[in-house]
Tab-separated table of C-alpha atoms in Angstrom:
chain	number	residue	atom	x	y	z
A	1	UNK	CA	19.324	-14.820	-0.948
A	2	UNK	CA	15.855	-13.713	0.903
A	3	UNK	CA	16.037	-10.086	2.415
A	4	UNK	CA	14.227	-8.700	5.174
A	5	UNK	CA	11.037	-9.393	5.811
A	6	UNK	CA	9.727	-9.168	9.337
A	7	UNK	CA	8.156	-12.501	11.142
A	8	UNK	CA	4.753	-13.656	10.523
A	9	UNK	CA	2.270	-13.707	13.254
A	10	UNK	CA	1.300	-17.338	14.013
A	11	UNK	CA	-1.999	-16.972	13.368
A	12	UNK	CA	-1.245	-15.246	9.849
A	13	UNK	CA	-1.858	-17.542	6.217
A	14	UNK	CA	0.983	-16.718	4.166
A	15	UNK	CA	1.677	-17.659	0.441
A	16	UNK	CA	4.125	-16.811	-1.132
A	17	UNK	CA	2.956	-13.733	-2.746
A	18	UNK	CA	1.134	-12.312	0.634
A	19	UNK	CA	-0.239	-12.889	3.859
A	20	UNK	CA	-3.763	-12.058	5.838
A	21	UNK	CA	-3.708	-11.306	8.869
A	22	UNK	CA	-7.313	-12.552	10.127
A	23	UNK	CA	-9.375	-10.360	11.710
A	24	UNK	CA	-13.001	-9.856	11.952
A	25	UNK	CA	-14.382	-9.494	8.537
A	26	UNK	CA	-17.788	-7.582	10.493
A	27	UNK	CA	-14.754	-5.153	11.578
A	28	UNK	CA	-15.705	-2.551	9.058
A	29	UNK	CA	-12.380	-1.735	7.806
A	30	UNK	CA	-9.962	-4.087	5.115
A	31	UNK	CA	-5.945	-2.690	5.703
A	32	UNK	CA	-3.893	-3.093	2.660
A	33	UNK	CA	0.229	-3.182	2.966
A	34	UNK	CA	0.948	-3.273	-0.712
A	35	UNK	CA	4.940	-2.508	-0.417
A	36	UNK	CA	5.236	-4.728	3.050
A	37	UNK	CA	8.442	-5.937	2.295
A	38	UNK	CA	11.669	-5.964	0.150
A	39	UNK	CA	12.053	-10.068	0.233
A	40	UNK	CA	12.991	-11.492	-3.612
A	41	UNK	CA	12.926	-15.273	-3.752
A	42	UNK	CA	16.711	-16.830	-4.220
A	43	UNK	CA	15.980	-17.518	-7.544
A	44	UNK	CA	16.186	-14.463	-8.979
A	45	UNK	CA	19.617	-13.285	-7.343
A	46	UNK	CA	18.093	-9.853	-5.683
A	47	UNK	CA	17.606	-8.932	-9.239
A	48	UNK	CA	21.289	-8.409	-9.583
A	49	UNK	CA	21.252	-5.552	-6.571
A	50	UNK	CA	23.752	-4.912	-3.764
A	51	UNK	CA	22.073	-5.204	0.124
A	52	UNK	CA	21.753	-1.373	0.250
A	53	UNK	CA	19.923	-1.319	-2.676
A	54	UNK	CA	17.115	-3.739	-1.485
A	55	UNK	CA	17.137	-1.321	2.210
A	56	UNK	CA	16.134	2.022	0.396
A	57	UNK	CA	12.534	3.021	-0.546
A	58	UNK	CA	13.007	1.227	-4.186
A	59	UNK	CA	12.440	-2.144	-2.781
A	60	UNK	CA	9.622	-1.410	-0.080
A	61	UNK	CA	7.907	0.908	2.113
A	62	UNK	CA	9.897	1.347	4.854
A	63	UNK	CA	7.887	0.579	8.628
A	64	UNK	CA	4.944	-0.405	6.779
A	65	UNK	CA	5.041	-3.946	7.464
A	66	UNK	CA	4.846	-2.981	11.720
A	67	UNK	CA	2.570	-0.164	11.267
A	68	UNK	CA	-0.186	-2.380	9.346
A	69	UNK	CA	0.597	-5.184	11.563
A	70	UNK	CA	0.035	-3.037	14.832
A	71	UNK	CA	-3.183	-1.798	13.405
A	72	UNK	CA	-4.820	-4.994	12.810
A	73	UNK	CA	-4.256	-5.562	16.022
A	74	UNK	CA	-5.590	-2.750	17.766
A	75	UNK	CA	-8.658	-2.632	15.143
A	76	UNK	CA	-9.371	-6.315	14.958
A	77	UNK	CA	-9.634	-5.639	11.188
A	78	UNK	CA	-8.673	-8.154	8.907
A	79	UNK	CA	-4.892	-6.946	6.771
A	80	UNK	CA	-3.533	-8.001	3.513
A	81	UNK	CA	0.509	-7.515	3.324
A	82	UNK	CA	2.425	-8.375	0.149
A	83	UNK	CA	5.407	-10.788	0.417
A	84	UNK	CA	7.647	-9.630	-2.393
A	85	UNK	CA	9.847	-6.634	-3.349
A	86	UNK	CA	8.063	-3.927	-5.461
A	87	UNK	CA	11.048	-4.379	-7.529
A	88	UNK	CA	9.973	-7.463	-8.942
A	89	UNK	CA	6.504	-6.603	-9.958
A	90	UNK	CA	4.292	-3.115	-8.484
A	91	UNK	CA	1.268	-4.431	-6.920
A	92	UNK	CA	0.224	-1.118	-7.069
A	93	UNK	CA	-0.071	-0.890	-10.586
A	94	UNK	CA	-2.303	-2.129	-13.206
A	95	UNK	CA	-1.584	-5.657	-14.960
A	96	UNK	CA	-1.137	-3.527	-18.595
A	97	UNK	CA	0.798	-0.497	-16.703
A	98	UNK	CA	4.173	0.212	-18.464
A	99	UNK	CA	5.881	0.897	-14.657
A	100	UNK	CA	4.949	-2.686	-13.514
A	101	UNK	CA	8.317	-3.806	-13.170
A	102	UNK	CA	10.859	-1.194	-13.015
A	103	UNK	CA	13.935	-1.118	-15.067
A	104	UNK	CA	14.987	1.875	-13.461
A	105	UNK	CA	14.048	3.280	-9.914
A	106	UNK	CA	14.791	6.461	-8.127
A	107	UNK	CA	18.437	6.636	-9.753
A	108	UNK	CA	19.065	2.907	-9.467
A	109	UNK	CA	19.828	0.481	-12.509
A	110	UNK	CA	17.423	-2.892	-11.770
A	111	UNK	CA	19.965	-5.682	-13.860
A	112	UNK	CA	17.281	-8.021	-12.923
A	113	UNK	CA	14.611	-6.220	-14.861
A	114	UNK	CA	16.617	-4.739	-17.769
A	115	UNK	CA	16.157	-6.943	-20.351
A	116	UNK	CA	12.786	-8.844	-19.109
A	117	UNK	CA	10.456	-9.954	-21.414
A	118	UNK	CA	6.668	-10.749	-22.192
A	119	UNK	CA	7.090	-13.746	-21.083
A	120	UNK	CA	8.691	-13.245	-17.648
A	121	UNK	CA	6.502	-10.178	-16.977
A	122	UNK	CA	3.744	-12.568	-17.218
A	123	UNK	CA	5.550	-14.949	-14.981
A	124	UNK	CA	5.617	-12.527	-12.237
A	125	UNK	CA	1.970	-11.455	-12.516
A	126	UNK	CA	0.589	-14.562	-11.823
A	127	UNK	CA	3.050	-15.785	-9.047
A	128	UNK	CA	3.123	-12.572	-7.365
A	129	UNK	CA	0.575	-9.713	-8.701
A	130	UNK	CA	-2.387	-11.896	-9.021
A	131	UNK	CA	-2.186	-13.807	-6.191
A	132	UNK	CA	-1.907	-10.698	-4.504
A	133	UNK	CA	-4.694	-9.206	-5.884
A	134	UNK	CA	-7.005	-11.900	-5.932
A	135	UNK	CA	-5.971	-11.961	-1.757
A	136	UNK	CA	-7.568	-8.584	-1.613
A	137	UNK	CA	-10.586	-9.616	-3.262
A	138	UNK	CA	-11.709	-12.332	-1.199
A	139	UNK	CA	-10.864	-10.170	2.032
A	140	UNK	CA	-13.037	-7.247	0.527
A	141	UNK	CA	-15.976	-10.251	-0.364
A	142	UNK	CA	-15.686	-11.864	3.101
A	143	UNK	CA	-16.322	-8.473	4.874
A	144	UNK	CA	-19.642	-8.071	2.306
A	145	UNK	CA	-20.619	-11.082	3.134
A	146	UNK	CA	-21.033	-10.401	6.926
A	147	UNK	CA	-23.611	-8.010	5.939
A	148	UNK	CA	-20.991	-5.057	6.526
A	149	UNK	CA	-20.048	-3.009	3.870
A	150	UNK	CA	-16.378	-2.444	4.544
A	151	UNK	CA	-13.821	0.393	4.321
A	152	UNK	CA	-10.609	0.403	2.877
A	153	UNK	CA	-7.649	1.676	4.417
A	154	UNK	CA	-3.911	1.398	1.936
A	155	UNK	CA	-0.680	2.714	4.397
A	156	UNK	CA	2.365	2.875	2.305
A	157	UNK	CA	5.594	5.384	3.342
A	158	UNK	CA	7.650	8.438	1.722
A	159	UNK	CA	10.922	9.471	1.771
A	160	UNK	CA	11.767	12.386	3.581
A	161	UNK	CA	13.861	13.783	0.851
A	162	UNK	CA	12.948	13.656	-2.670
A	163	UNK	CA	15.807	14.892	-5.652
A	164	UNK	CA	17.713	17.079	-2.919
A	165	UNK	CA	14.494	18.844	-1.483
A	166	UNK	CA	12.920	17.913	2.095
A	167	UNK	CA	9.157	17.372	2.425
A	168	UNK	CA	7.562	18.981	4.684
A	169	UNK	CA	5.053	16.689	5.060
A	170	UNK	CA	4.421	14.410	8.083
A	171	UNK	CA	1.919	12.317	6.073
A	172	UNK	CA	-0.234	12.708	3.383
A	173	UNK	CA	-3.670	11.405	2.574
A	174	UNK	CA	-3.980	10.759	-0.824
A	175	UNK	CA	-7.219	10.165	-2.875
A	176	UNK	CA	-9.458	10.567	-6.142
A	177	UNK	CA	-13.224	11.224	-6.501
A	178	UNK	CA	-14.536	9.399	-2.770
A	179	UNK	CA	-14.476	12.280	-0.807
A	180	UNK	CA	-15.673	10.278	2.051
A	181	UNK	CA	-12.692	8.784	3.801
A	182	UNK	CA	-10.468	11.097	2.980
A	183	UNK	CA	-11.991	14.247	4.506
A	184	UNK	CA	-12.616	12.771	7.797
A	185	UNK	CA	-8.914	11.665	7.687
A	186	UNK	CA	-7.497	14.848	7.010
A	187	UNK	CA	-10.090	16.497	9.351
A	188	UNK	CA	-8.544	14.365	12.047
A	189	UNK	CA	-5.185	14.179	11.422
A	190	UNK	CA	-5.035	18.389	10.736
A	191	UNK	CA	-6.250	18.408	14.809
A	192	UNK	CA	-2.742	17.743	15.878
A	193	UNK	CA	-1.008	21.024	15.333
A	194	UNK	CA	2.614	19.491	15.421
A	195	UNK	CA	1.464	17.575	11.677
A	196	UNK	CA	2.200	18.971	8.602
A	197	UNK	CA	-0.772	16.943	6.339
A	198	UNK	CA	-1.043	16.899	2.550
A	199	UNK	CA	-4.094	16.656	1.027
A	200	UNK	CA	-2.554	14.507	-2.553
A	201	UNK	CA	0.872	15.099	-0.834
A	202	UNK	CA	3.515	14.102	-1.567
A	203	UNK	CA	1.823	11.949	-4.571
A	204	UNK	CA	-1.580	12.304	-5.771
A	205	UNK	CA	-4.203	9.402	-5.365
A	206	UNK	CA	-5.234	9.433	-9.179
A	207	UNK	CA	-3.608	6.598	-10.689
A	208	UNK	CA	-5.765	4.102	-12.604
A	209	UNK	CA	-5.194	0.828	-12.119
A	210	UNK	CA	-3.846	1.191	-8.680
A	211	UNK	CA	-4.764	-1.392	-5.746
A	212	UNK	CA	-7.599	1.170	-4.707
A	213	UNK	CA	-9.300	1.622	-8.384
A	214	UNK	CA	-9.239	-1.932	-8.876
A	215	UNK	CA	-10.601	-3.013	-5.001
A	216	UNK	CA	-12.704	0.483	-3.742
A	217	UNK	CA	-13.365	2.413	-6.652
A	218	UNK	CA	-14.924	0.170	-8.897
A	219	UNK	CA	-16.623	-1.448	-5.683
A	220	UNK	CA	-18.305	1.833	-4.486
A	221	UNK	CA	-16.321	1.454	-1.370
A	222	UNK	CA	-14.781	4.275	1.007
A	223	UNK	CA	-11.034	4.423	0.901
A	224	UNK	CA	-8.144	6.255	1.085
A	225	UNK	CA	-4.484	5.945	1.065
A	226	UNK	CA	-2.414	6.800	4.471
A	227	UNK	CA	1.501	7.835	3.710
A	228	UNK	CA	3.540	8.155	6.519
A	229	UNK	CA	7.048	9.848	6.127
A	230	UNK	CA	9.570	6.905	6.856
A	231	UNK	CA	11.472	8.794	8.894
A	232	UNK	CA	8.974	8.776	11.426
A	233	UNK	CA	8.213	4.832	11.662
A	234	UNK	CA	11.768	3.474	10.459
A	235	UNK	CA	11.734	1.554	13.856
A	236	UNK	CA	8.629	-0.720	15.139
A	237	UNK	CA	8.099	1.380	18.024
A	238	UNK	CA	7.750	4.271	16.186
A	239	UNK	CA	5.658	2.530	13.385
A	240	UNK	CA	3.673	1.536	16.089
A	241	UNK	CA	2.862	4.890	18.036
A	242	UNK	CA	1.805	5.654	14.449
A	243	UNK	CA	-0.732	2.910	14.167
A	244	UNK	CA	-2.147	4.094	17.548
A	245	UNK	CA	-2.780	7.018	16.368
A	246	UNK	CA	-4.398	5.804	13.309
A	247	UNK	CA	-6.494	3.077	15.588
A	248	UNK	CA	-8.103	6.349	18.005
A	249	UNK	CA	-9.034	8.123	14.672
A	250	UNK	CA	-10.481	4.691	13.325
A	251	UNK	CA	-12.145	4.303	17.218
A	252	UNK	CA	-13.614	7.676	16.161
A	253	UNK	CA	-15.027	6.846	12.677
A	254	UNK	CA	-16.246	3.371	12.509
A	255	UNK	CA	-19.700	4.198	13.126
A	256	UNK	CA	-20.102	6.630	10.485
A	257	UNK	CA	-23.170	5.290	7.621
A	258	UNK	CA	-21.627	6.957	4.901
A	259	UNK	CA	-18.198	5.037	5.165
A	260	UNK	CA	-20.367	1.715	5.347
A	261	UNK	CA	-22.635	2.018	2.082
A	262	UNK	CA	-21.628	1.713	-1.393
A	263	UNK	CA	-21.707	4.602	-3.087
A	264	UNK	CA	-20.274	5.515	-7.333
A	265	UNK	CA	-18.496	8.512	-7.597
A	266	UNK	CA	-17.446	7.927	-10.979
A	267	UNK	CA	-14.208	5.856	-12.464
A	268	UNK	CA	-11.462	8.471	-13.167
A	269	UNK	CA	-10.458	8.249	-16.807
A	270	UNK	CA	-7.358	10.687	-16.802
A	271	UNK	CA	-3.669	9.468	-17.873
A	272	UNK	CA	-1.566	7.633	-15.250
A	273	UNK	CA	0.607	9.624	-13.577
């Protein structure tokens, strides 16, 4: 059985690990969905989890999938969405990270994952992870090649509750040593009085290995992670005022040198957290 996973635009290319949406790779900006969906492939039986399982957080980011969507669209910007369940394999993660595939998530026993091996863990990297990843890459190279030196934008989604306590936190702009993106985010998004914005809230952007490391960090490219609590964009309309919002702060931004040249800031060496 496939769970949700919400249509495809025609003029999408979709594997089975992920899709692109095209956009203009001169656009400036690369948007990366890396929890897009909670779909698992018949064969492996939804991993052994009941339906309301595969609808929570565990499984994927909730109103990602529209919200990335509805931001290529305003933006023109090429996106990259996954096409499989976190639950199977973390695209967020490094290849050698010990959460790749979860045995256990958020309170939730994974039967499909409880006894998986070497060999099946490298099954799923390279039908799902590396595809994936390598999807990312030549999105990133195509923008470089235009002569435009991109940045990268990662939306993913909280929970508004975490272990009994609520978060206060409309969204949260999580990063590591690139200062650039991230303070003109925060800068822009703190100019709404109504939002409550975390600065590494609710998680913190240091996590080697992650999509960013591997795709911005490494690459000298601006970038930043966007969370959005799910609350607020669990239906498309909703996800979609969001990625309006996101779209006039991009309008605002684009033009800015220092989030179009490559710049190190260093390769954080810290433990995974």
């Amino acid at each position: 059985m496939v769970f949700f996973m919400p249509p495809s635009p025609p003029s999408s290319v979709t594997e089975d690990a992920y899709e692109i949406i095209p956009g203009d790779p001169a656009a400036g900006l690369v948007i990366l969905a890396d929890h897009a969906t909670n779909r698992i492939p018949a064969e492996y039986d939804a991993l052994g989890l009941p339906a309301e399982q595969l609808g929570r957080h565990i499984a994927y980011d909730i109103g990602i999938a529209w919200m990335t969507r509805r931001l290529a669209a305003l933006t023109g910007a090429p996106a990259v969405l996954s096409r499989f369940s976190r639950l199977l394999i973390d695209p967020n993660r490094g290849d050698d990270d010990p959460t790749l595939v979860m045995r256990l998530s958020d309170g939730a026993i994974v039967p499909g994952n409880a006894r998986i091996g070497p060999e099946e863990r490298e099954a799923r990297i390279a039908r799902f992870w590396r595809p994936y990843d390598e999807a990312i890459g030549r999105t990133v190279e195509a923008s470089l090649a235009s002569g435009t030196v991109p940045t990268i934008l990662s939306l993913h989604s909280f929970t508004p509750v975490w272990r009994g306590r609520p978060r206060p936190w409309h969204c949260g702009v999580l990063w590591d040593r690139d200062p650039r993106l991230p303070h003109l985010l925060l800068a822009a998004l703190g100019e709404d009085p109504a939002l409550v914005v975390g600065d590494n809230e609710p998680y913190s952007g240091i996590l080697k290995g992650d999509t960013m490391y591997r795709h911005a960090t490494r690459r000298g490219l601006a970038h930043a992670i966007l969370e959005v609590r799910q609350d607020l964009i669990a239906d498309q309309a909703d996800a979609e005022a969001w990625a309006a919002r996101v779209a006039r702060i991009w309008d605002g931004l684009a033009g800015r040198a220092e989030l179009h040249r490559i710049e190190r800031h260093g390769s954080w060496s810290g433990p995974v957290e």
